[in-house]
mmCIF file of C-alpha atoms and ligand atoms in Angstrom:
data_model
loop_
_atom_site.group_PDB
_atom_site.id
_atom_site.type_symbol
_atom_site.label_atom_id
_atom_site.label_comp_id
_atom_site.label_asym_id
_atom_site.label_seq_id
_atom_site.Cartn_x
_atom_site.Cartn_y
_atom_site.Cartn_z
ATOM 1 C CA MET A 1 61.966 64.529 105.306
ATOM 2 C CA SER A 2 64.292 61.038 103.603
ATOM 3 C CA ALA A 3 68.648 61.177 104.623
ATOM 4 C CA SER A 4 69.808 63.417 102.215
ATOM 5 C CA SER A 5 70.348 61.795 98.376
ATOM 6 C CA ALA A 6 73.181 64.031 97.972
ATOM 7 C CA SER A 7 75.610 61.787 100.088
ATOM 8 C CA LEU A 8 78.273 59.554 99.359
ATOM 9 C CA PHE A 9 79.151 56.721 101.428
ATOM 10 C CA GLN A 10 80.242 54.688 99.374
ATOM 11 C CA ILE A 11 81.931 54.349 95.298
ATOM 12 C CA GLN A 12 78.457 52.484 94.716
ATOM 13 C CA ASP A 13 76.156 55.518 95.447
ATOM 14 C CA LEU A 14 77.214 56.905 92.500
ATOM 15 C CA ASN A 15 76.484 55.212 88.679
ATOM 16 C CA GLU A 16 79.689 56.129 85.775
ATOM 17 C CA ARG A 17 77.734 59.011 83.894
ATOM 18 C CA GLN A 18 77.867 60.791 87.384
ATOM 19 C CA ILE A 19 81.386 60.088 87.875
ATOM 20 C CA PHE A 20 82.256 61.477 84.266
ATOM 21 C CA GLN A 21 80.535 64.338 84.784
ATOM 22 C CA LEU A 22 82.122 64.917 88.671
ATOM 23 C CA PHE A 23 85.403 64.488 86.541
ATOM 24 C CA GLU A 24 84.399 66.567 83.753
ATOM 25 C CA LYS A 25 83.736 68.962 86.507
ATOM 26 C CA ALA A 26 86.855 68.887 89.098
ATOM 27 C CA SER A 27 88.389 69.725 85.417
ATOM 28 C CA ARG A 28 86.541 72.850 84.624
ATOM 29 C CA LEU A 29 87.391 74.144 88.390
ATOM 30 C CA SER A 30 91.098 73.421 88.124
ATOM 31 C CA VAL A 31 91.324 74.798 84.247
ATOM 32 C CA GLU A 32 89.320 77.780 85.637
ATOM 33 C CA PHE A 33 91.944 78.129 89.119
ATOM 34 C CA PHE A 34 94.769 77.924 87.145
ATOM 35 C CA LYS A 35 94.182 80.176 84.997
ATOM 36 C CA SER A 36 92.490 83.084 86.898
ATOM 37 C CA GLY A 37 93.431 82.424 90.624
ATOM 38 C CA ASN A 38 89.658 82.435 91.725
ATOM 39 C CA LEU A 39 86.541 80.153 90.994
ATOM 40 C CA HIS A 40 84.381 83.272 90.568
ATOM 41 C CA ASN A 41 83.024 83.007 87.750
ATOM 42 C CA LEU A 42 81.517 78.630 88.050
ATOM 43 C CA ILE A 43 80.928 78.939 91.363
ATOM 44 C CA ASP A 44 77.829 81.355 93.362
ATOM 45 C CA MET A 45 80.381 82.785 96.078
ATOM 46 C CA ASN A 46 77.625 84.941 97.978
ATOM 47 C CA ARG A 47 75.731 81.444 98.317
ATOM 48 C CA ALA A 48 78.631 79.040 99.617
ATOM 49 C CA ALA A 49 79.298 82.047 102.130
ATOM 50 C CA GLU A 50 76.338 81.522 103.717
ATOM 51 C CA ASN A 51 77.050 77.682 104.336
ATOM 52 C CA VAL A 52 79.668 75.610 106.948
ATOM 53 C CA VAL A 53 81.078 71.993 106.412
ATOM 54 C CA LEU A 54 81.058 70.301 109.527
ATOM 55 C CA LEU A 55 84.980 68.370 109.421
ATOM 56 C CA PHE A 56 83.903 65.604 112.007
ATOM 57 C CA PHE A 57 87.433 63.154 111.376
ATOM 58 C CA LEU A 58 87.370 60.796 114.218
ATOM 59 C CA GLU A 59 91.014 58.784 112.949
ATOM 60 C CA PRO A 60 93.779 60.227 111.778
ATOM 61 C CA SER A 61 94.082 62.350 108.394
ATOM 62 C CA THR A 62 96.668 64.002 107.123
ATOM 63 C CA ARG A 63 95.891 64.440 102.536
ATOM 64 C CA THR A 64 91.502 64.139 103.146
ATOM 65 C CA ARG A 65 91.258 66.476 106.363
ATOM 66 C CA VAL A 66 93.097 68.967 104.350
ATOM 67 C CA SER A 67 91.887 68.598 101.337
ATOM 68 C CA PHE A 68 88.269 69.510 102.037
ATOM 69 C CA GLU A 69 88.876 72.023 104.106
ATOM 70 C CA MET A 70 91.021 73.621 101.063
ATOM 71 C CA ALA A 71 88.470 72.619 98.995
ATOM 72 C CA ALA A 72 85.180 74.007 101.133
ATOM 73 C CA LEU A 73 87.481 77.179 101.330
ATOM 74 C CA ARG A 74 88.051 77.473 98.013
ATOM 75 C CA LEU A 75 84.926 77.628 96.877
ATOM 76 C CA GLY A 76 84.257 79.523 100.229
ATOM 77 C CA LEU A 77 82.615 77.809 102.401
ATOM 78 C CA LYS A 78 83.121 78.278 105.693
ATOM 79 C CA THR A 79 84.615 74.930 107.702
ATOM 80 C CA LEU A 80 84.841 73.722 111.139
ATOM 81 C CA ARG A 81 87.239 71.443 112.255
ATOM 82 C CA PHE A 82 86.071 68.130 115.428
ATOM 83 C CA ASP A 83 89.225 65.758 114.658
ATOM 84 C CA ASP A 84 90.739 67.178 117.795
ATOM 85 C CA VAL A 85 89.678 63.662 120.040
ATOM 86 C CA SER A 86 91.852 63.821 123.124
ATOM 87 C CA SER A 87 90.440 67.492 124.025
ATOM 88 C CA SER A 88 86.098 66.514 123.072
ATOM 89 C CA SER A 89 84.126 64.553 125.266
ATOM 90 C CA LEU A 90 84.805 61.742 123.895
ATOM 91 C CA ALA A 91 87.406 61.195 126.047
ATOM 92 C CA LYS A 92 85.260 61.755 129.010
ATOM 93 C CA GLY A 93 83.291 58.794 127.217
ATOM 94 C CA GLU A 94 80.928 60.307 125.320
ATOM 95 C CA SER A 95 80.007 57.908 122.314
ATOM 96 C CA SER A 96 80.690 58.866 118.412
ATOM 97 C CA THR A 97 76.498 58.734 117.855
ATOM 98 C CA ASP A 98 75.977 61.223 121.241
ATOM 99 C CA THR A 99 78.522 63.091 120.409
ATOM 100 C CA LEU A 100 77.068 63.546 116.967
ATOM 101 C CA PHE A 101 73.768 63.909 117.480
ATOM 102 C CA ASN A 102 75.202 67.257 119.503
ATOM 103 C CA LEU A 103 77.068 68.899 116.532
ATOM 104 C CA MET A 104 73.952 68.293 114.377
ATOM 105 C CA ALA A 105 71.823 70.154 116.491
ATOM 106 C CA MET A 106 74.617 72.802 115.363
ATOM 107 C CA HIS A 107 72.882 72.589 112.057
ATOM 108 C CA PRO A 108 76.073 72.545 109.685
ATOM 109 C CA ASN A 109 75.238 72.367 106.015
ATOM 110 C CA ALA A 110 76.882 69.445 105.456
ATOM 111 C CA LEU A 111 78.969 67.347 106.886
ATOM 112 C CA VAL A 112 83.025 64.690 105.862
ATOM 113 C CA VAL A 113 83.117 62.759 108.050
ATOM 114 C CA ARG A 114 85.926 59.861 108.907
ATOM 115 C CA HIS A 115 85.787 57.430 111.333
ATOM 116 C CA GLY A 116 86.676 53.721 111.901
ATOM 117 C CA ASN A 117 84.090 50.894 112.698
ATOM 118 C CA ASP A 118 81.265 52.115 114.800
ATOM 119 C CA PRO A 119 77.853 50.642 113.784
ATOM 120 C CA GLU A 120 76.003 52.852 115.398
ATOM 121 C CA LEU A 121 77.357 55.741 114.232
ATOM 122 C CA ALA A 122 77.329 54.481 110.453
ATOM 123 C CA LEU A 123 73.767 54.075 110.977
ATOM 124 C CA THR A 124 72.850 57.842 112.092
ATOM 125 C CA LEU A 125 74.697 58.909 109.050
ATOM 126 C CA ARG A 126 72.981 57.632 106.821
ATOM 127 C CA ASN A 127 69.977 59.549 108.499
ATOM 128 C CA LEU A 128 71.049 62.904 108.214
ATOM 129 C CA LYS A 129 69.307 64.615 106.767
ATOM 130 C CA ILE A 130 71.987 66.764 105.288
ATOM 131 C CA PRO A 131 74.448 66.122 103.068
ATOM 132 C CA VAL A 132 77.768 63.524 104.189
ATOM 133 C CA ILE A 133 80.454 63.120 102.479
ATOM 134 C CA SER A 134 82.886 60.260 103.235
ATOM 135 C CA GLY A 135 86.446 60.468 104.021
ATOM 136 C CA GLY A 136 87.412 57.456 104.762
ATOM 137 C CA GLN A 137 85.523 54.021 106.561
ATOM 138 C CA GLY A 138 87.324 52.244 109.050
ATOM 139 C CA GLY A 139 88.655 49.333 106.724
ATOM 140 C CA LEU A 140 85.516 49.351 104.562
ATOM 141 C CA SER A 141 85.494 52.397 101.808
ATOM 142 C CA HIS A 142 87.479 55.637 101.147
ATOM 143 C CA PRO A 143 85.224 56.796 98.195
ATOM 144 C CA THR A 144 86.948 60.426 97.242
ATOM 145 C CA GLN A 145 90.603 58.810 97.506
ATOM 146 C CA ALA A 146 89.282 56.570 94.421
ATOM 147 C CA LEU A 147 87.187 58.971 92.723
ATOM 148 C CA LEU A 148 90.574 60.756 93.097
ATOM 149 C CA ASP A 149 92.897 57.614 91.891
ATOM 150 C CA VAL A 150 91.068 57.158 88.326
ATOM 151 C CA TYR A 151 90.555 60.732 88.410
ATOM 152 C CA THR A 152 94.978 60.724 87.796
ATOM 153 C CA VAL A 153 94.407 58.561 85.792
ATOM 154 C CA PHE A 154 91.833 59.536 83.380
ATOM 155 C CA LYS A 155 93.999 62.316 83.618
ATOM 156 C CA GLU A 156 96.766 60.999 82.525
ATOM 157 C CA LYS A 157 96.181 58.495 79.828
ATOM 158 C CA GLY A 158 92.577 59.663 78.906
ATOM 159 C CA SER A 159 90.209 56.312 79.456
ATOM 160 C CA ILE A 160 90.606 53.903 82.131
ATOM 161 C CA GLU A 161 88.738 50.822 80.232
ATOM 162 C CA ASN A 162 91.500 47.975 79.515
ATOM 163 C CA LYS A 163 94.178 49.811 81.432
ATOM 164 C CA LYS A 164 96.592 47.531 83.566
ATOM 165 C CA ILE A 165 96.464 48.720 87.468
ATOM 166 C CA LEU A 166 98.203 46.639 89.353
ATOM 167 C CA PHE A 167 97.395 46.945 93.707
ATOM 168 C CA VAL A 168 100.983 45.960 95.292
ATOM 169 C CA GLY A 169 100.323 45.137 99.290
ATOM 170 C CA ASP A 170 98.468 45.387 101.738
ATOM 171 C CA VAL A 171 94.803 45.148 99.632
ATOM 172 C CA LYS A 172 93.146 43.126 102.539
ATOM 173 C CA HIS A 173 92.769 45.772 105.236
ATOM 174 C CA GLY A 174 93.234 49.266 103.073
ATOM 175 C CA ARG A 175 90.332 51.353 102.272
ATOM 176 C CA ALA A 176 91.596 53.480 99.771
ATOM 177 C CA ALA A 177 93.070 50.130 98.122
ATOM 178 C CA LEU A 178 89.328 48.121 98.316
ATOM 179 C CA SER A 179 87.486 51.645 97.018
ATOM 180 C CA SER A 180 89.674 52.296 94.223
ATOM 181 C CA LEU A 181 89.767 48.466 93.272
ATOM 182 C CA GLU A 182 86.133 48.530 92.833
ATOM 183 C CA LEU A 183 86.296 51.766 91.051
ATOM 184 C CA PHE A 184 88.649 51.049 88.513
ATOM 185 C CA SER A 185 86.811 47.893 88.445
ATOM 186 C CA GLN A 186 83.204 49.295 87.736
ATOM 187 C CA LEU A 187 85.070 51.405 84.609
ATOM 188 C CA ARG A 188 86.498 48.196 83.349
ATOM 189 C CA ALA A 189 89.824 48.386 83.753
ATOM 190 C CA LYS A 190 91.275 45.420 84.322
ATOM 191 C CA VAL A 191 93.173 45.034 88.115
ATOM 192 C CA GLY A 192 96.093 42.647 89.480
ATOM 193 C CA THR A 193 97.637 42.631 93.043
ATOM 194 C CA VAL A 194 100.497 41.456 94.660
ATOM 195 C CA SER A 195 100.258 41.180 97.961
ATOM 196 C CA PRO A 196 101.490 38.778 101.204
ATOM 197 C CA GLU A 197 98.617 36.037 101.509
ATOM 198 C CA ALA A 198 97.533 38.062 104.812
ATOM 199 C CA MET A 199 96.828 40.869 103.228
ATOM 200 C CA GLN A 200 95.093 39.581 99.999
ATOM 201 C CA TYR A 201 92.295 40.702 97.821
ATOM 202 C CA GLU A 202 89.819 38.981 99.394
ATOM 203 C CA GLY A 203 86.391 40.325 97.455
ATOM 204 C CA LYS A 204 84.017 38.995 94.486
ATOM 205 C CA LEU A 205 85.881 41.214 91.976
ATOM 206 C CA PRO A 206 87.648 39.363 88.935
ATOM 207 C CA VAL A 207 91.623 40.652 89.936
ATOM 208 C CA GLN A 208 94.869 38.626 88.457
ATOM 209 C CA SER A 209 97.048 37.308 91.223
ATOM 210 C CA PHE A 210 100.319 38.159 90.585
ATOM 211 C CA SER A 211 103.274 35.964 92.926
ATOM 212 C CA ASP A 212 105.822 37.700 92.317
ATOM 213 C CA LEU A 213 106.442 42.015 92.074
ATOM 214 C CA GLN A 214 108.324 41.467 89.110
ATOM 215 C CA SER A 215 106.211 40.117 86.889
ATOM 216 C CA GLY A 216 103.046 42.493 88.157
ATOM 217 C CA LEU A 217 105.205 45.428 87.178
ATOM 218 C CA LYS A 218 105.906 43.762 83.830
ATOM 219 C CA TRP A 219 101.657 43.285 82.869
ATOM 220 C CA ALA A 220 101.281 47.267 84.923
ATOM 221 C CA ASP A 221 99.994 50.778 83.106
ATOM 222 C CA VAL A 222 99.948 51.805 87.117
ATOM 223 C CA VAL A 223 101.398 50.763 89.955
ATOM 224 C CA ILE A 224 99.964 51.929 93.012
ATOM 225 C CA GLY A 225 101.429 50.683 96.791
ATOM 226 C CA LEU A 226 100.473 50.519 99.207
ATOM 227 C CA ARG A 227 101.062 50.897 103.538
ATOM 228 C CA VAL A 228 99.806 48.165 105.454
ATOM 229 C CA GLN A 229 97.669 49.022 107.280
ATOM 230 C CA LYS A 230 99.291 47.694 110.370
ATOM 231 C CA GLU A 231 96.062 49.586 113.308
ATOM 232 C CA ARG A 232 93.297 46.917 111.455
ATOM 233 C CA ASN A 233 95.303 43.892 110.893
ATOM 234 C CA SER A 234 96.896 42.526 114.247
ATOM 235 C CA ARG A 235 94.478 39.586 114.205
ATOM 236 C CA VAL A 236 96.752 37.618 111.153
ATOM 237 C CA PRO A 237 99.615 36.506 110.777
ATOM 238 C CA LYS A 238 102.404 39.048 109.975
ATOM 239 C CA ILE A 239 105.081 38.892 107.403
ATOM 240 C CA SER A 240 108.657 40.049 108.773
ATOM 241 C CA ASP A 241 109.353 43.879 107.753
ATOM 242 C CA GLU A 242 112.568 42.256 106.499
ATOM 243 C CA ASP A 243 110.460 40.591 104.295
ATOM 244 C CA TYR A 244 108.109 42.395 103.795
ATOM 245 C CA LYS A 245 110.952 45.429 102.173
ATOM 246 C CA LYS A 246 112.376 42.352 99.830
ATOM 247 C CA TYR A 247 109.459 41.240 98.247
ATOM 248 C CA TYR A 248 106.752 43.857 98.560
ATOM 249 C CA ARG A 249 108.239 46.939 98.847
ATOM 250 C CA LEU A 250 108.173 49.936 95.735
ATOM 251 C CA ASP A 251 111.742 51.606 95.363
ATOM 252 C CA VAL A 252 114.014 52.868 92.791
ATOM 253 C CA GLU A 253 116.060 48.995 92.139
ATOM 254 C CA SER A 254 112.504 46.557 92.195
ATOM 255 C CA ILE A 255 111.010 49.325 90.327
ATOM 256 C CA GLN A 256 112.778 48.063 87.256
ATOM 257 C CA PRO A 257 110.665 45.966 84.834
ATOM 258 C CA LEU A 258 108.145 48.667 85.203
ATOM 259 C CA GLY A 259 107.431 50.290 81.608
ATOM 260 C CA LYS A 260 108.034 53.584 80.364
ATOM 261 C CA SER A 261 105.053 55.311 79.630
ATOM 262 C CA ALA A 262 103.887 53.455 83.459
ATOM 263 C CA LEU A 263 102.753 55.386 86.220
ATOM 264 C CA ILE A 264 103.652 55.167 89.749
ATOM 265 C CA MET A 265 100.963 55.850 92.618
ATOM 266 C CA HIS A 266 99.962 55.044 96.834
ATOM 267 C CA PRO A 267 96.841 56.360 98.407
ATOM 268 C CA GLY A 268 99.550 58.067 101.463
ATOM 269 C CA PRO A 269 100.516 57.773 103.784
ATOM 270 C CA PHE A 270 103.501 56.074 102.882
ATOM 271 C CA VAL A 271 106.389 54.999 105.286
ATOM 272 C CA PRO A 272 109.761 55.860 104.106
ATOM 273 C CA GLY A 273 111.516 52.469 105.430
ATOM 274 C CA HIS A 274 108.768 49.732 104.717
ATOM 275 C CA ASP A 275 106.793 49.926 101.620
ATOM 276 C CA PHE A 276 107.838 53.311 99.559
ATOM 277 C CA ASP A 277 111.846 54.060 98.636
ATOM 278 C CA PRO A 278 110.276 58.499 98.376
ATOM 279 C CA ARG A 279 113.264 58.310 96.018
ATOM 280 C CA LEU A 280 110.792 57.188 93.375
ATOM 281 C CA LEU A 281 108.837 60.545 94.327
ATOM 282 C CA GLN A 282 112.148 62.378 91.489
ATOM 283 C CA ASP A 283 110.767 59.463 88.908
ATOM 284 C CA LYS A 284 109.242 61.380 85.860
ATOM 285 C CA ARG A 285 106.433 58.197 86.016
ATOM 286 C CA CYS A 286 105.433 59.566 89.804
ATOM 287 C CA ARG A 287 101.760 61.340 90.301
ATOM 288 C CA ILE A 288 101.684 60.730 94.110
ATOM 289 C CA HIS A 289 101.395 64.948 94.153
ATOM 290 C CA GLN A 290 99.008 64.733 91.158
ATOM 291 C CA GLN A 291 96.904 62.113 92.936
ATOM 292 C CA VAL A 292 96.904 65.089 96.232
ATOM 293 C CA GLU A 293 95.827 67.984 93.976
ATOM 294 C CA ASN A 294 93.739 66.134 91.971
ATOM 295 C CA GLY A 295 92.014 65.930 94.925
ATOM 296 C CA VAL A 296 91.237 68.873 96.397
ATOM 297 C CA PHE A 297 89.026 69.541 92.533
ATOM 298 C CA ILE A 298 87.725 66.517 92.727
ATOM 299 C CA ARG A 299 86.326 67.134 96.391
ATOM 300 C CA MET A 300 85.575 70.376 94.969
ATOM 301 C CA ALA A 301 83.403 69.439 92.813
ATOM 302 C CA LEU A 302 81.559 66.976 95.074
ATOM 303 C CA LEU A 303 80.669 69.433 97.582
ATOM 304 C CA ALA A 304 79.815 72.443 94.532
ATOM 305 C CA ASP A 305 77.432 69.422 93.715
ATOM 306 C CA CYS A 306 75.813 68.795 97.665
ATOM 307 C CA LEU A 307 75.309 72.411 98.492
ATOM 308 C CA SER A 308 73.885 73.975 94.704
ATOM 309 C CA LEU A 309 77.249 76.014 94.082
ATOM 310 C CA TRP A 310 76.979 76.439 90.414
ATOM 311 C CA SER A 311 76.535 79.991 88.776
ATOM 312 C CA LYS A 312 73.827 79.331 86.802
ATOM 313 C CA SER A 313 74.653 81.881 84.627
HETATM 314 N N1 CP B 1 94.713 58.930 101.511
HETATM 315 C C1 CP B 1 94.662 59.213 102.503
HETATM 316 O O1 CP B 1 93.561 59.077 103.210
HETATM 317 O O2 CP B 1 95.577 60.040 102.952
HETATM 318 P P1 CP B 1 95.205 60.353 105.001
HETATM 319 O O3 CP B 1 94.918 59.393 105.580
HETATM 320 O O4 CP B 1 96.617 61.159 104.983
HETATM 321 O O5 CP B 1 93.815 61.488 104.762
#
């Protein structure tokens, strides 16, 4: 038996047709959920109830873990969480890969996984026979965050092509930023960045780099704030917190050049005193909580696809 073809490890695993089909499914799930409060008309709940999704989270998470669990429970799936590393046998020295093999011996039907840079674990995950959906891999990729970011813009603006998307802050070390940038680019949006030198995008995609926040904001249809990934960039020269706040923080004053119909987004979490001013949550252009809401429906659509939960009728 080969590895599951229903898995999602990186955004490149999906082509454009599959991405827009996923958006259409997420939209149907959302319309049905808000109309009737359940998904009985779209999902085979009996089939769902036979499946257990294991949430295997080796790094901290609020949004992604709860969003996947909420999505699974709304679909009628059962969930099992492995997310407290300190109370697991990892704390006794067991490797992540051996932990995974033991969990697989208990036969979950699908796995959602967040992990750091662990090549052995990454390779093992790629060869599992059950569907595996990434909830974020080290500093490399976070495909479902990218999907929910792009879906949010698609819902608001009706299209992605030629939309001007500005990423502000730590693009280099942020998996959410990198996957989102890649997906916007794949769908022919124009991507710009405003970043300190040590946090600039270093990939191969065409990106317009702005030297200051104001000129980037004047250009943008969407601005996406980013947290500095302090846990991942300890070896690069640091910009002082004071300078970061002065030149890169999105706040009610610095955001002034942004157009009236532009959107303000952030993958979260943001650090109030550092990269993002919580007062912006009250700005009519802010879509941060819509991103979170949309993420649940994107993850529902992915889980329903990979476990074949759609009703036949
Ligand atoms: N955006 C995101 O991945 O948030 P969490 O780390 O809280 O899951």
